[in-house]
PDB file of C-alpha atoms and ligand atoms in Angstrom:
ATOM      1  CA  UNK C   1     170.552  73.195  94.090  1.00 94.00           C
ATOM      2  CA  UNK C   2     173.468  71.729  92.164  1.00 98.00           C
ATOM      3  CA  UNK C   3     172.628  70.733  88.604  1.00 98.00           C
ATOM      4  CA  UNK C   4     175.225  69.258  86.281  1.00 98.00           C
ATOM      5  CA  UNK C   5     175.076  67.736  82.827  1.00 98.00           C
ATOM      6  CA  UNK C   6     176.773  65.525  80.274  1.00 98.00           C
ATOM      7  CA  UNK C   7     176.340  66.815  76.737  1.00 98.00           C
ATOM      8  CA  UNK C   8     177.642  64.368  74.132  1.00 98.00           C
ATOM      9  CA  UNK C   9     177.447  64.961  70.399  1.00 97.00           C
ATOM     10  CA  UNK C  10     176.040  61.787  68.792  1.00 98.00           C
ATOM     11  CA  UNK C  11     178.651  61.558  66.044  1.00 95.00           C
ATOM     12  CA  UNK C  12     179.832  58.090  67.082  1.00 93.00           C
ATOM     13  CA  UNK C  13     179.766  55.624  69.974  1.00 93.00           C
ATOM     14  CA  UNK C  14     181.028  56.599  73.435  1.00 94.00           C
ATOM     15  CA  UNK C  15     184.823  56.293  73.539  1.00 91.00           C
ATOM     16  CA  UNK C  16     187.194  56.521  76.469  1.00 91.00           C
ATOM     17  CA  UNK C  17     187.490  60.316  76.163  1.00 91.00           C
ATOM     18  CA  UNK C  18     183.758  60.863  76.368  1.00 94.00           C
ATOM     19  CA  UNK C  19     183.404  58.230  79.109  1.00 96.00           C
ATOM     20  CA  UNK C  20     185.829  60.298  81.195  1.00 96.00           C
ATOM     21  CA  UNK C  21     183.649  63.383  80.662  1.00 97.00           C
ATOM     22  CA  UNK C  22     180.535  61.417  81.587  1.00 98.00           C
ATOM     23  CA  UNK C  23     182.118  59.919  84.715  1.00 98.00           C
ATOM     24  CA  UNK C  24     183.622  63.240  85.885  1.00 98.00           C
ATOM     25  CA  UNK C  25     180.361  65.154  85.503  1.00 98.00           C
ATOM     26  CA  UNK C  26     178.363  62.305  87.109  1.00 98.00           C
ATOM     27  CA  UNK C  27     180.770  62.092  90.077  1.00 98.00           C
ATOM     28  CA  UNK C  28     180.658  65.827  90.645  1.00 98.00           C
ATOM     29  CA  UNK C  29     176.855  65.843  90.605  1.00 98.00           C
ATOM     30  CA  UNK C  30     176.561  62.859  92.948  1.00 98.00           C
ATOM     31  CA  UNK C  31     179.297  64.165  95.270  1.00 98.00           C
ATOM     32  CA  UNK C  32     177.273  67.382  95.606  1.00 98.00           C
ATOM     33  CA  UNK C  33     174.006  65.487  96.123  1.00 97.00           C
ATOM     34  CA  UNK C  34     172.784  67.210  92.956  1.00 98.00           C
ATOM     35  CA  UNK C  35     171.140  66.350  89.680  1.00 98.00           C
ATOM     36  CA  UNK C  36     172.841  65.085  86.534  1.00 98.00           C
ATOM     37  CA  UNK C  37     171.193  65.752  83.170  1.00 98.00           C
ATOM     38  CA  UNK C  38     172.023  64.294  79.784  1.00 98.00           C
ATOM     39  CA  UNK C  39     171.647  66.444  76.682  1.00 98.00           C
ATOM     40  CA  UNK C  40     172.131  65.243  73.110  1.00 98.00           C
ATOM     41  CA  UNK C  41     174.096  67.922  71.322  1.00 98.00           C
ATOM     42  CA  UNK C  42     173.067  67.195  67.759  1.00 98.00           C
ATOM     43  CA  UNK C  43     172.911  70.861  66.778  1.00 97.00           C
ATOM     44  CA  UNK C  44     175.383  70.056  63.986  1.00 97.00           C
ATOM     45  CA  UNK C  45     172.779  67.782  62.422  1.00 97.00           C
ATOM     46  CA  UNK C  46     174.668  66.673  59.306  1.00 96.00           C
ATOM     47  CA  UNK C  47     177.317  65.052  61.544  1.00 96.00           C
ATOM     48  CA  UNK C  48     174.929  63.374  63.985  1.00 98.00           C
ATOM     49  CA  UNK C  49     172.931  60.159  63.845  1.00 97.00           C
ATOM     50  CA  UNK C  50     170.098  58.760  65.926  1.00 97.00           C
ATOM     51  CA  UNK C  51     171.832  55.389  66.220  1.00 97.00           C
ATOM     52  CA  UNK C  52     174.752  57.050  67.986  1.00 97.00           C
ATOM     53  CA  UNK C  53     172.430  58.877  70.375  1.00 98.00           C
ATOM     54  CA  UNK C  54     170.761  55.556  71.259  1.00 97.00           C
ATOM     55  CA  UNK C  55     174.096  53.812  71.584  1.00 96.00           C
ATOM     56  CA  UNK C  56     175.510  56.498  73.915  1.00 97.00           C
ATOM     57  CA  UNK C  57     172.482  56.288  76.224  1.00 97.00           C
ATOM     58  CA  UNK C  58     172.684  52.498  76.318  1.00 96.00           C
ATOM     59  CA  UNK C  59     176.358  52.653  77.190  1.00 96.00           C
ATOM     60  CA  UNK C  60     175.716  55.136  80.015  1.00 97.00           C
ATOM     61  CA  UNK C  61     173.112  52.761  81.419  1.00 96.00           C
ATOM     62  CA  UNK C  62     175.479  49.838  81.158  1.00 95.00           C
ATOM     63  CA  UNK C  63     178.028  51.717  83.250  1.00 96.00           C
ATOM     64  CA  UNK C  64     175.419  52.608  85.879  1.00 96.00           C
ATOM     65  CA  UNK C  65     175.550  56.305  85.025  1.00 97.00           C
ATOM     66  CA  UNK C  66     171.903  57.095  85.656  1.00 97.00           C
ATOM     67  CA  UNK C  67     170.606  60.489  84.678  1.00 98.00           C
ATOM     68  CA  UNK C  68     167.821  62.650  86.075  1.00 98.00           C
ATOM     69  CA  UNK C  69     164.846  63.800  84.051  1.00 97.00           C
ATOM     70  CA  UNK C  70     164.264  63.570  80.319  1.00 97.00           C
ATOM     71  CA  UNK C  71     167.084  63.708  77.772  1.00 98.00           C
ATOM     72  CA  UNK C  72     166.959  67.009  75.882  1.00 97.00           C
ATOM     73  CA  UNK C  73     167.752  66.943  72.160  1.00 98.00           C
ATOM     74  CA  UNK C  74     169.161  70.085  70.560  1.00 98.00           C
ATOM     75  CA  UNK C  75     167.686  69.512  67.101  1.00 98.00           C
ATOM     76  CA  UNK C  76     164.254  69.903  68.730  1.00 98.00           C
ATOM     77  CA  UNK C  77     165.132  73.213  70.370  1.00 98.00           C
ATOM     78  CA  UNK C  78     165.644  75.512  67.406  1.00 98.00           C
ATOM     79  CA  UNK C  79     162.870  77.891  68.527  1.00 98.00           C
ATOM     80  CA  UNK C  80     164.785  78.618  71.711  1.00 98.00           C
ATOM     81  CA  UNK C  81     167.999  79.305  69.763  1.00 98.00           C
ATOM     82  CA  UNK C  82     166.066  81.483  67.307  1.00 98.00           C
ATOM     83  CA  UNK C  83     164.621  83.506  70.206  1.00 98.00           C
ATOM     84  CA  UNK C  84     168.100  83.983  71.669  1.00 98.00           C
ATOM     85  CA  UNK C  85     169.458  85.105  68.296  1.00 98.00           C
ATOM     86  CA  UNK C  86     166.571  87.555  67.969  1.00 98.00           C
ATOM     87  CA  UNK C  87     167.420  88.968  71.366  1.00 98.00           C
ATOM     88  CA  UNK C  88     171.016  89.505  70.263  1.00 98.00           C
ATOM     89  CA  UNK C  89     169.844  91.130  67.033  1.00 97.00           C
ATOM     90  CA  UNK C  90     167.410  93.414  68.892  1.00 98.00           C
ATOM     91  CA  UNK C  91     170.231  94.489  71.193  1.00 97.00           C
ATOM     92  CA  UNK C  92     172.560  95.079  68.210  1.00 96.00           C
ATOM     93  CA  UNK C  93     174.862  92.436  69.639  1.00 97.00           C
ATOM     94  CA  UNK C  94     174.834  90.340  66.457  1.00 98.00           C
ATOM     95  CA  UNK C  95     175.255  91.199  62.790  1.00 97.00           C
ATOM     96  CA  UNK C  96     174.837  89.491  59.435  1.00 97.00           C
ATOM     97  CA  UNK C  97     177.979  88.331  57.693  1.00 97.00           C
ATOM     98  CA  UNK C  98     178.539  87.674  53.988  1.00 96.00           C
ATOM     99  CA  UNK C  99     182.056  86.248  54.235  1.00 94.00           C
ATOM    100  CA  UNK C 100     182.810  82.846  52.814  1.00 90.00           C
ATOM    101  CA  UNK C 101     184.910  80.509  54.929  1.00 86.00           C
ATOM    102  CA  UNK C 102     187.934  81.615  52.922  1.00 89.00           C
ATOM    103  CA  UNK C 103     187.204  85.324  53.358  1.00 89.00           C
ATOM    104  CA  UNK C 104     186.625  84.899  57.089  1.00 89.00           C
ATOM    105  CA  UNK C 105     190.042  83.245  57.413  1.00 86.00           C
ATOM    106  CA  UNK C 106     191.296  80.665  59.866  1.00 87.00           C
ATOM    107  CA  UNK C 107     192.250  82.794  62.842  1.00 90.00           C
ATOM    108  CA  UNK C 108     190.606  85.818  64.377  1.00 94.00           C
ATOM    109  CA  UNK C 109     187.697  87.150  62.305  1.00 95.00           C
ATOM    110  CA  UNK C 110     188.723  90.668  61.259  1.00 92.00           C
ATOM    111  CA  UNK C 111     185.207  92.125  61.516  1.00 94.00           C
ATOM    112  CA  UNK C 112     184.826  92.683  57.777  1.00 94.00           C
ATOM    113  CA  UNK C 113     181.003  92.785  57.871  1.00 96.00           C
ATOM    114  CA  UNK C 114     180.605  94.870  61.041  1.00 95.00           C
ATOM    115  CA  UNK C 115     179.458  97.892  59.029  1.00 93.00           C
ATOM    116  CA  UNK C 116     176.936  95.888  57.034  1.00 91.00           C
ATOM    117  CA  UNK C 117     177.004  93.633  54.019  1.00 91.00           C
ATOM    118  CA  UNK C 118     174.898  92.886  50.968  1.00 89.00           C
ATOM    119  CA  UNK C 119     174.065  89.230  51.310  1.00 93.00           C
ATOM    120  CA  UNK C 120     173.784  87.772  54.782  1.00 95.00           C
ATOM    121  CA  UNK C 121     175.028  84.186  54.983  1.00 95.00           C
ATOM    122  CA  UNK C 122     175.719  83.778  58.683  1.00 97.00           C
ATOM    123  CA  UNK C 123     175.187  85.728  61.913  1.00 98.00           C
ATOM    124  CA  UNK C 124     178.034  86.716  64.200  1.00 98.00           C
ATOM    125  CA  UNK C 125     178.136  87.830  67.817  1.00 98.00           C
ATOM    126  CA  UNK C 126     179.762  91.233  68.221  1.00 97.00           C
ATOM    127  CA  UNK C 127     182.701  90.944  70.635  1.00 97.00           C
ATOM    128  CA  UNK C 128     183.812  94.070  72.476  1.00 88.00           C
ATOM    129  CA  UNK C 129     187.547  94.273  73.150  1.00 79.00           C
ATOM    130  CA  UNK C 130     187.623  92.869  76.616  1.00 77.00           C
ATOM    131  CA  UNK C 131     189.379  90.080  78.407  1.00 90.00           C
ATOM    132  CA  UNK C 132     187.232  87.400  80.009  1.00 97.00           C
ATOM    133  CA  UNK C 133     188.499  85.538  83.069  1.00 98.00           C
ATOM    134  CA  UNK C 134     187.034  82.762  85.100  1.00 98.00           C
ATOM    135  CA  UNK C 135     188.174  80.456  87.869  1.00 98.00           C
ATOM    136  CA  UNK C 136     188.323  76.875  86.634  1.00 98.00           C
ATOM    137  CA  UNK C 137     187.982  74.390  89.496  1.00 97.00           C
ATOM    138  CA  UNK C 138     190.661  72.054  88.093  1.00 96.00           C
ATOM    139  CA  UNK C 139     192.986  74.446  86.314  1.00 96.00           C
ATOM    140  CA  UNK C 140     192.690  77.721  88.212  1.00 97.00           C
ATOM    141  CA  UNK C 141     192.314  81.117  86.586  1.00 98.00           C
ATOM    142  CA  UNK C 142     191.886  81.178  82.813  1.00 98.00           C
ATOM    143  CA  UNK C 143     191.786  84.399  80.814  1.00 98.00           C
ATOM    144  CA  UNK C 144     191.281  85.104  77.168  1.00 97.00           C
ATOM    145  CA  UNK C 145     190.973  88.312  75.195  1.00 97.00           C
ATOM    146  CA  UNK C 146     188.152  87.094  72.977  1.00 97.00           C
ATOM    147  CA  UNK C 147     188.212  90.212  70.781  1.00 95.00           C
ATOM    148  CA  UNK C 148     191.921  89.847  70.033  1.00 94.00           C
ATOM    149  CA  UNK C 149     192.098  86.066  69.833  1.00 95.00           C
ATOM    150  CA  UNK C 150     188.784  84.991  68.317  1.00 95.00           C
ATOM    151  CA  UNK C 151     186.961  88.087  67.112  1.00 96.00           C
ATOM    152  CA  UNK C 152     183.251  88.207  66.339  1.00 97.00           C
ATOM    153  CA  UNK C 153     182.151  84.590  66.243  1.00 97.00           C
ATOM    154  CA  UNK C 154     179.390  82.758  64.379  1.00 97.00           C
ATOM    155  CA  UNK C 155     176.103  82.046  66.181  1.00 98.00           C
ATOM    156  CA  UNK C 156     174.038  81.050  63.129  1.00 98.00           C
ATOM    157  CA  UNK C 157     176.007  79.226  60.465  1.00 97.00           C
ATOM    158  CA  UNK C 158     175.835  79.811  56.714  1.00 95.00           C
ATOM    159  CA  UNK C 159     174.285  76.339  56.279  1.00 95.00           C
ATOM    160  CA  UNK C 160     171.368  77.380  58.504  1.00 97.00           C
ATOM    161  CA  UNK C 161     172.343  75.456  61.646  1.00 98.00           C
ATOM    162  CA  UNK C 162     172.884  77.217  64.938  1.00 98.00           C
ATOM    163  CA  UNK C 163     176.426  77.201  66.291  1.00 98.00           C
ATOM    164  CA  UNK C 164     177.373  75.030  69.251  1.00 98.00           C
ATOM    165  CA  UNK C 165     178.417  78.130  71.246  1.00 98.00           C
ATOM    166  CA  UNK C 166     174.910  79.589  71.164  1.00 98.00           C
ATOM    167  CA  UNK C 167     173.026  76.314  71.676  1.00 98.00           C
ATOM    168  CA  UNK C 168     175.100  75.276  74.681  1.00 98.00           C
ATOM    169  CA  UNK C 169     174.599  78.630  76.421  1.00 98.00           C
ATOM    170  CA  UNK C 170     170.840  78.704  75.803  1.00 98.00           C
ATOM    171  CA  UNK C 171     170.454  75.105  77.012  1.00 98.00           C
ATOM    172  CA  UNK C 172     172.650  75.421  80.103  1.00 98.00           C
ATOM    173  CA  UNK C 173     170.690  78.563  80.976  1.00 98.00           C
ATOM    174  CA  UNK C 174     167.237  77.097  80.424  1.00 98.00           C
ATOM    175  CA  UNK C 175     168.085  73.857  82.186  1.00 98.00           C
ATOM    176  CA  UNK C 176     169.401  75.753  85.198  1.00 98.00           C
ATOM    177  CA  UNK C 177     172.846  74.133  85.013  1.00 98.00           C
ATOM    178  CA  UNK C 178     174.961  75.354  87.932  1.00 98.00           C
ATOM    179  CA  UNK C 179     178.121  73.360  87.186  1.00 98.00           C
ATOM    180  CA  UNK C 180     179.743  72.418  83.893  1.00 98.00           C
ATOM    181  CA  UNK C 181     182.261  69.565  84.062  1.00 98.00           C
ATOM    182  CA  UNK C 182     183.824  68.711  80.694  1.00 98.00           C
ATOM    183  CA  UNK C 183     187.080  68.136  78.832  1.00 96.00           C
ATOM    184  CA  UNK C 184     189.831  70.720  78.507  1.00 96.00           C
ATOM    185  CA  UNK C 185     189.313  70.913  74.744  1.00 94.00           C
ATOM    186  CA  UNK C 186     186.410  73.237  75.575  1.00 97.00           C
ATOM    187  CA  UNK C 187     188.426  75.489  77.888  1.00 97.00           C
ATOM    188  CA  UNK C 188     188.951  78.093  75.202  1.00 95.00           C
ATOM    189  CA  UNK C 189     185.275  78.051  74.208  1.00 98.00           C
ATOM    190  CA  UNK C 190     184.308  79.042  77.746  1.00 98.00           C
ATOM    191  CA  UNK C 191     185.116  82.780  77.450  1.00 98.00           C
ATOM    192  CA  UNK C 192     182.897  82.959  74.341  1.00 98.00           C
ATOM    193  CA  UNK C 193     180.139  81.207  76.244  1.00 98.00           C
ATOM    194  CA  UNK C 194     180.522  83.606  79.172  1.00 98.00           C
ATOM    195  CA  UNK C 195     180.141  86.586  76.801  1.00 98.00           C
ATOM    196  CA  UNK C 196     176.954  85.063  75.392  1.00 98.00           C
ATOM    197  CA  UNK C 197     175.619  84.382  78.899  1.00 98.00           C
ATOM    198  CA  UNK C 198     176.143  88.041  79.797  1.00 97.00           C
ATOM    199  CA  UNK C 199     174.531  89.239  76.563  1.00 97.00           C
ATOM    200  CA  UNK C 200     171.489  87.015  77.120  1.00 98.00           C
ATOM    201  CA  UNK C 201     171.161  87.815  80.825  1.00 98.00           C
ATOM    202  CA  UNK C 202     171.974  84.250  81.893  1.00 98.00           C
ATOM    203  CA  UNK C 203     174.005  83.283  84.961  1.00 98.00           C
ATOM    204  CA  UNK C 204     177.517  81.892  84.462  1.00 98.00           C
ATOM    205  CA  UNK C 205     177.870  78.383  85.900  1.00 98.00           C
ATOM    206  CA  UNK C 206     180.998  77.160  87.675  1.00 98.00           C
ATOM    207  CA  UNK C 207     183.395  75.247  85.409  1.00 98.00           C
ATOM    208  CA  UNK C 208     185.720  72.309  85.817  1.00 98.00           C
ATOM    209  CA  UNK C 209     187.713  71.238  82.750  1.00 98.00           C
ATOM    210  CA  UNK C 210     189.374  67.861  83.203  1.00 96.00           C
ATOM    211  CA  UNK C 211     192.471  66.762  81.267  1.00 91.00           C
ATOM    212  CA  UNK C 212     191.889  65.040  77.946  1.00 88.00           C
ATOM    213  CA  UNK C 213     192.628  61.459  77.086  1.00 83.00           C
ATOM    214  CA  UNK C 214     195.152  61.546  74.260  1.00 75.00           C
ATOM    215  CA  UNK C 215     195.476  59.031  71.476  1.00 68.00           C
ATOM    216  CA  UNK C 216     198.778  57.358  70.651  1.00 63.00           C
ATOM    217  CA  UNK C 217     199.511  60.071  68.110  1.00 66.00           C
ATOM    218  CA  UNK C 218     199.205  62.735  70.846  1.00 65.00           C
ATOM    219  CA  UNK C 219     195.923  64.065  69.513  1.00 67.00           C
ATOM    220  CA  UNK C 220     192.725  64.257  71.498  1.00 65.00           C
ATOM    221  CA  UNK C 221     190.730  61.039  71.217  1.00 61.00           C
ATOM    222  CA  UNK C 222     187.582  61.786  69.337  1.00 61.00           C
ATOM    223  CA  UNK C 223     184.828  60.032  67.552  1.00 55.00           C
ATOM    224  CA  UNK C 224     186.026  61.521  64.274  1.00 50.00           C
ATOM    225  CA  UNK C 225     189.461  59.970  64.698  1.00 49.00           C
ATOM    226  CA  UNK C 226     187.812  56.582  65.150  1.00 49.00           C
ATOM    227  CA  UNK C 227     188.589  56.218  68.829  1.00 65.00           C
ATOM    228  CA  UNK C 228     187.668  52.752  69.972  1.00 75.00           C
ATOM    229  CA  UNK C 229     184.159  52.445  71.385  1.00 83.00           C
ATOM    230  CA  UNK C 230     184.142  51.632  75.103  1.00 87.00           C
ATOM    231  CA  UNK C 231     181.550  48.974  74.283  1.00 78.00           C
ATOM    232  CA  UNK C 232     184.328  46.930  72.779  1.00 77.00           C
ATOM    233  CA  UNK C 233     186.154  46.976  76.107  1.00 81.00           C
ATOM    234  CA  UNK C 234     185.111  45.204  79.289  1.00 88.00           C
ATOM    235  CA  UNK C 235     183.061  47.605  81.407  1.00 89.00           C
ATOM    236  CA  UNK C 236     185.258  47.261  84.517  1.00 90.00           C
ATOM    237  CA  UNK C 237     188.430  47.771  82.479  1.00 90.00           C
ATOM    238  CA  UNK C 238     187.023  50.866  80.778  1.00 92.00           C
ATOM    239  CA  UNK C 239     185.713  52.267  84.069  1.00 94.00           C
ATOM    240  CA  UNK C 240     189.048  51.672  85.798  1.00 93.00           C
ATOM    241  CA  UNK C 241     190.798  53.460  82.948  1.00 90.00           C
ATOM    242  CA  UNK C 242     188.413  56.428  83.176  1.00 93.00           C
ATOM    243  CA  UNK C 243     188.769  56.693  86.974  1.00 95.00           C
ATOM    244  CA  UNK C 244     192.548  56.340  86.787  1.00 93.00           C
ATOM    245  CA  UNK C 245     192.581  59.014  84.189  1.00 91.00           C
ATOM    246  CA  UNK C 246     190.771  61.369  86.588  1.00 95.00           C
ATOM    247  CA  UNK C 247     193.587  60.654  89.085  1.00 95.00           C
ATOM    248  CA  UNK C 248     191.288  58.626  91.363  1.00 97.00           C
ATOM    249  CA  UNK C 249     192.375  55.429  93.145  1.00 97.00           C
ATOM    250  CA  UNK C 250     188.832  54.042  93.447  1.00 97.00           C
ATOM    251  CA  UNK C 251     187.791  51.389  90.985  1.00 94.00           C
ATOM    252  CA  UNK C 252     184.031  51.529  91.489  1.00 95.00           C
ATOM    253  CA  UNK C 253     181.669  54.449  91.005  1.00 97.00           C
ATOM    254  CA  UNK C 254     180.377  54.307  94.596  1.00 96.00           C
ATOM    255  CA  UNK C 255     183.862  54.534  96.088  1.00 97.00           C
ATOM    256  CA  UNK C 256     184.809  57.200  93.574  1.00 98.00           C
ATOM    257  CA  UNK C 257     181.956  59.491  94.677  1.00 98.00           C
ATOM    258  CA  UNK C 258     183.498  59.679  98.163  1.00 97.00           C
ATOM    259  CA  UNK C 259     187.001  60.173  96.831  1.00 98.00           C
ATOM    260  CA  UNK C 260     185.795  62.883  94.453  1.00 98.00           C
ATOM    261  CA  UNK C 261     183.904  64.592  97.299  1.00 97.00           C
ATOM    262  CA  UNK C 262     187.028  64.688  99.447  1.00 97.00           C
ATOM    263  CA  UNK C 263     189.100  66.114  96.635  1.00 96.00           C
ATOM    264  CA  UNK C 264     186.787  68.510  94.835  1.00 95.00           C
ATOM    265  CA  UNK C 265     183.908  69.389  97.133  1.00 95.00           C
ATOM    266  CA  UNK C 266     184.874  69.384 100.817  1.00 87.00           C
ATOM    267  CA  UNK C 267     186.493  72.551 102.115  1.00 74.00           C
ATOM    268  CA  UNK C 268     186.263  74.305  98.740  1.00 74.00           C
TER     269      UNK C 268
HETATM  270  N1  LIG R   1     178.861  68.444  72.768  1.00 60.85           N
HETATM  271  C1  LIG R   1     180.203  68.748  73.139  1.00 60.85           C
HETATM  272  C2  LIG R   1     181.116  67.586  72.785  1.00 60.85           C
HETATM  273  O1  LIG R   1     180.650  66.466  72.655  1.00 60.85           O
HETATM  274  C3  LIG R   1     180.357  69.000  74.624  1.00 60.85           C
HETATM  275  C4  LIG R   1     179.765  70.286  74.988  1.00 60.85           C
HETATM  276  C5  LIG R   1     179.892  70.703  76.424  1.00 60.85           C
HETATM  277  O2  LIG R   1     180.102  69.880  77.320  1.00 60.85           O
HETATM  278  O3  LIG R   1     179.744  71.896  76.650  1.00 60.85           O
HETATM  279  O4  LIG R   1     182.307  67.814  72.621  1.00 60.85           O
END
């Protein structure tokens, strides 16, 4: 049974970029005759607000993007993330890290604390030197040598919050998500997520990463860069923009389901 999801972070109102992600994941679920879940990814609690979670859900309703089942909220799921971290620790697949942000550096983490450290601030997942590849439904094969490019990555942050990478893997696994449809900004997080899935004995879903809506300055539109809320636009104008962006000719959701099915589901 196909199960997809839309997983917004409630750091601001829904903007065109996140509407595209919502529409693409909804279309894929409906075109497969599957379920579409909504999950509030407020794991980074200091940046999230309840008003934005409410506003995002209201906007989805206004666009006719109906979801199945109850909305799961990450800030209420810390026990599950803690259990997953414990499993990694028990399997010696995670280690405590004392490095400050500055010591850890910007690029690949050099593994400074692999042999132990005095004062644990954060927990990192131990990455073996291996390349991870997967077949993205939109973009084709994507490979990354996580050990060489990212290094051991944080699963529990120094401020006590779990990292997105761990939370998303635990939730997709527990919710039985078979298909992840999301923006290409998360393409290079996917190999890390696949490593965590393997370490935790969870299946790897199929992935489709759609192109990102760019702002006028060429950067990804995001809530942090004050992208305009779709609520300020007329619903049909915003929907047409989102569908056009996904390279669809349809201008209504119903018509788009059929078009999406012909392009992305049939014969694949
Ligand atoms: N919460 C993430 C975001 O809003 C999306 C995570 C995902 O789809 O895996 O960027």
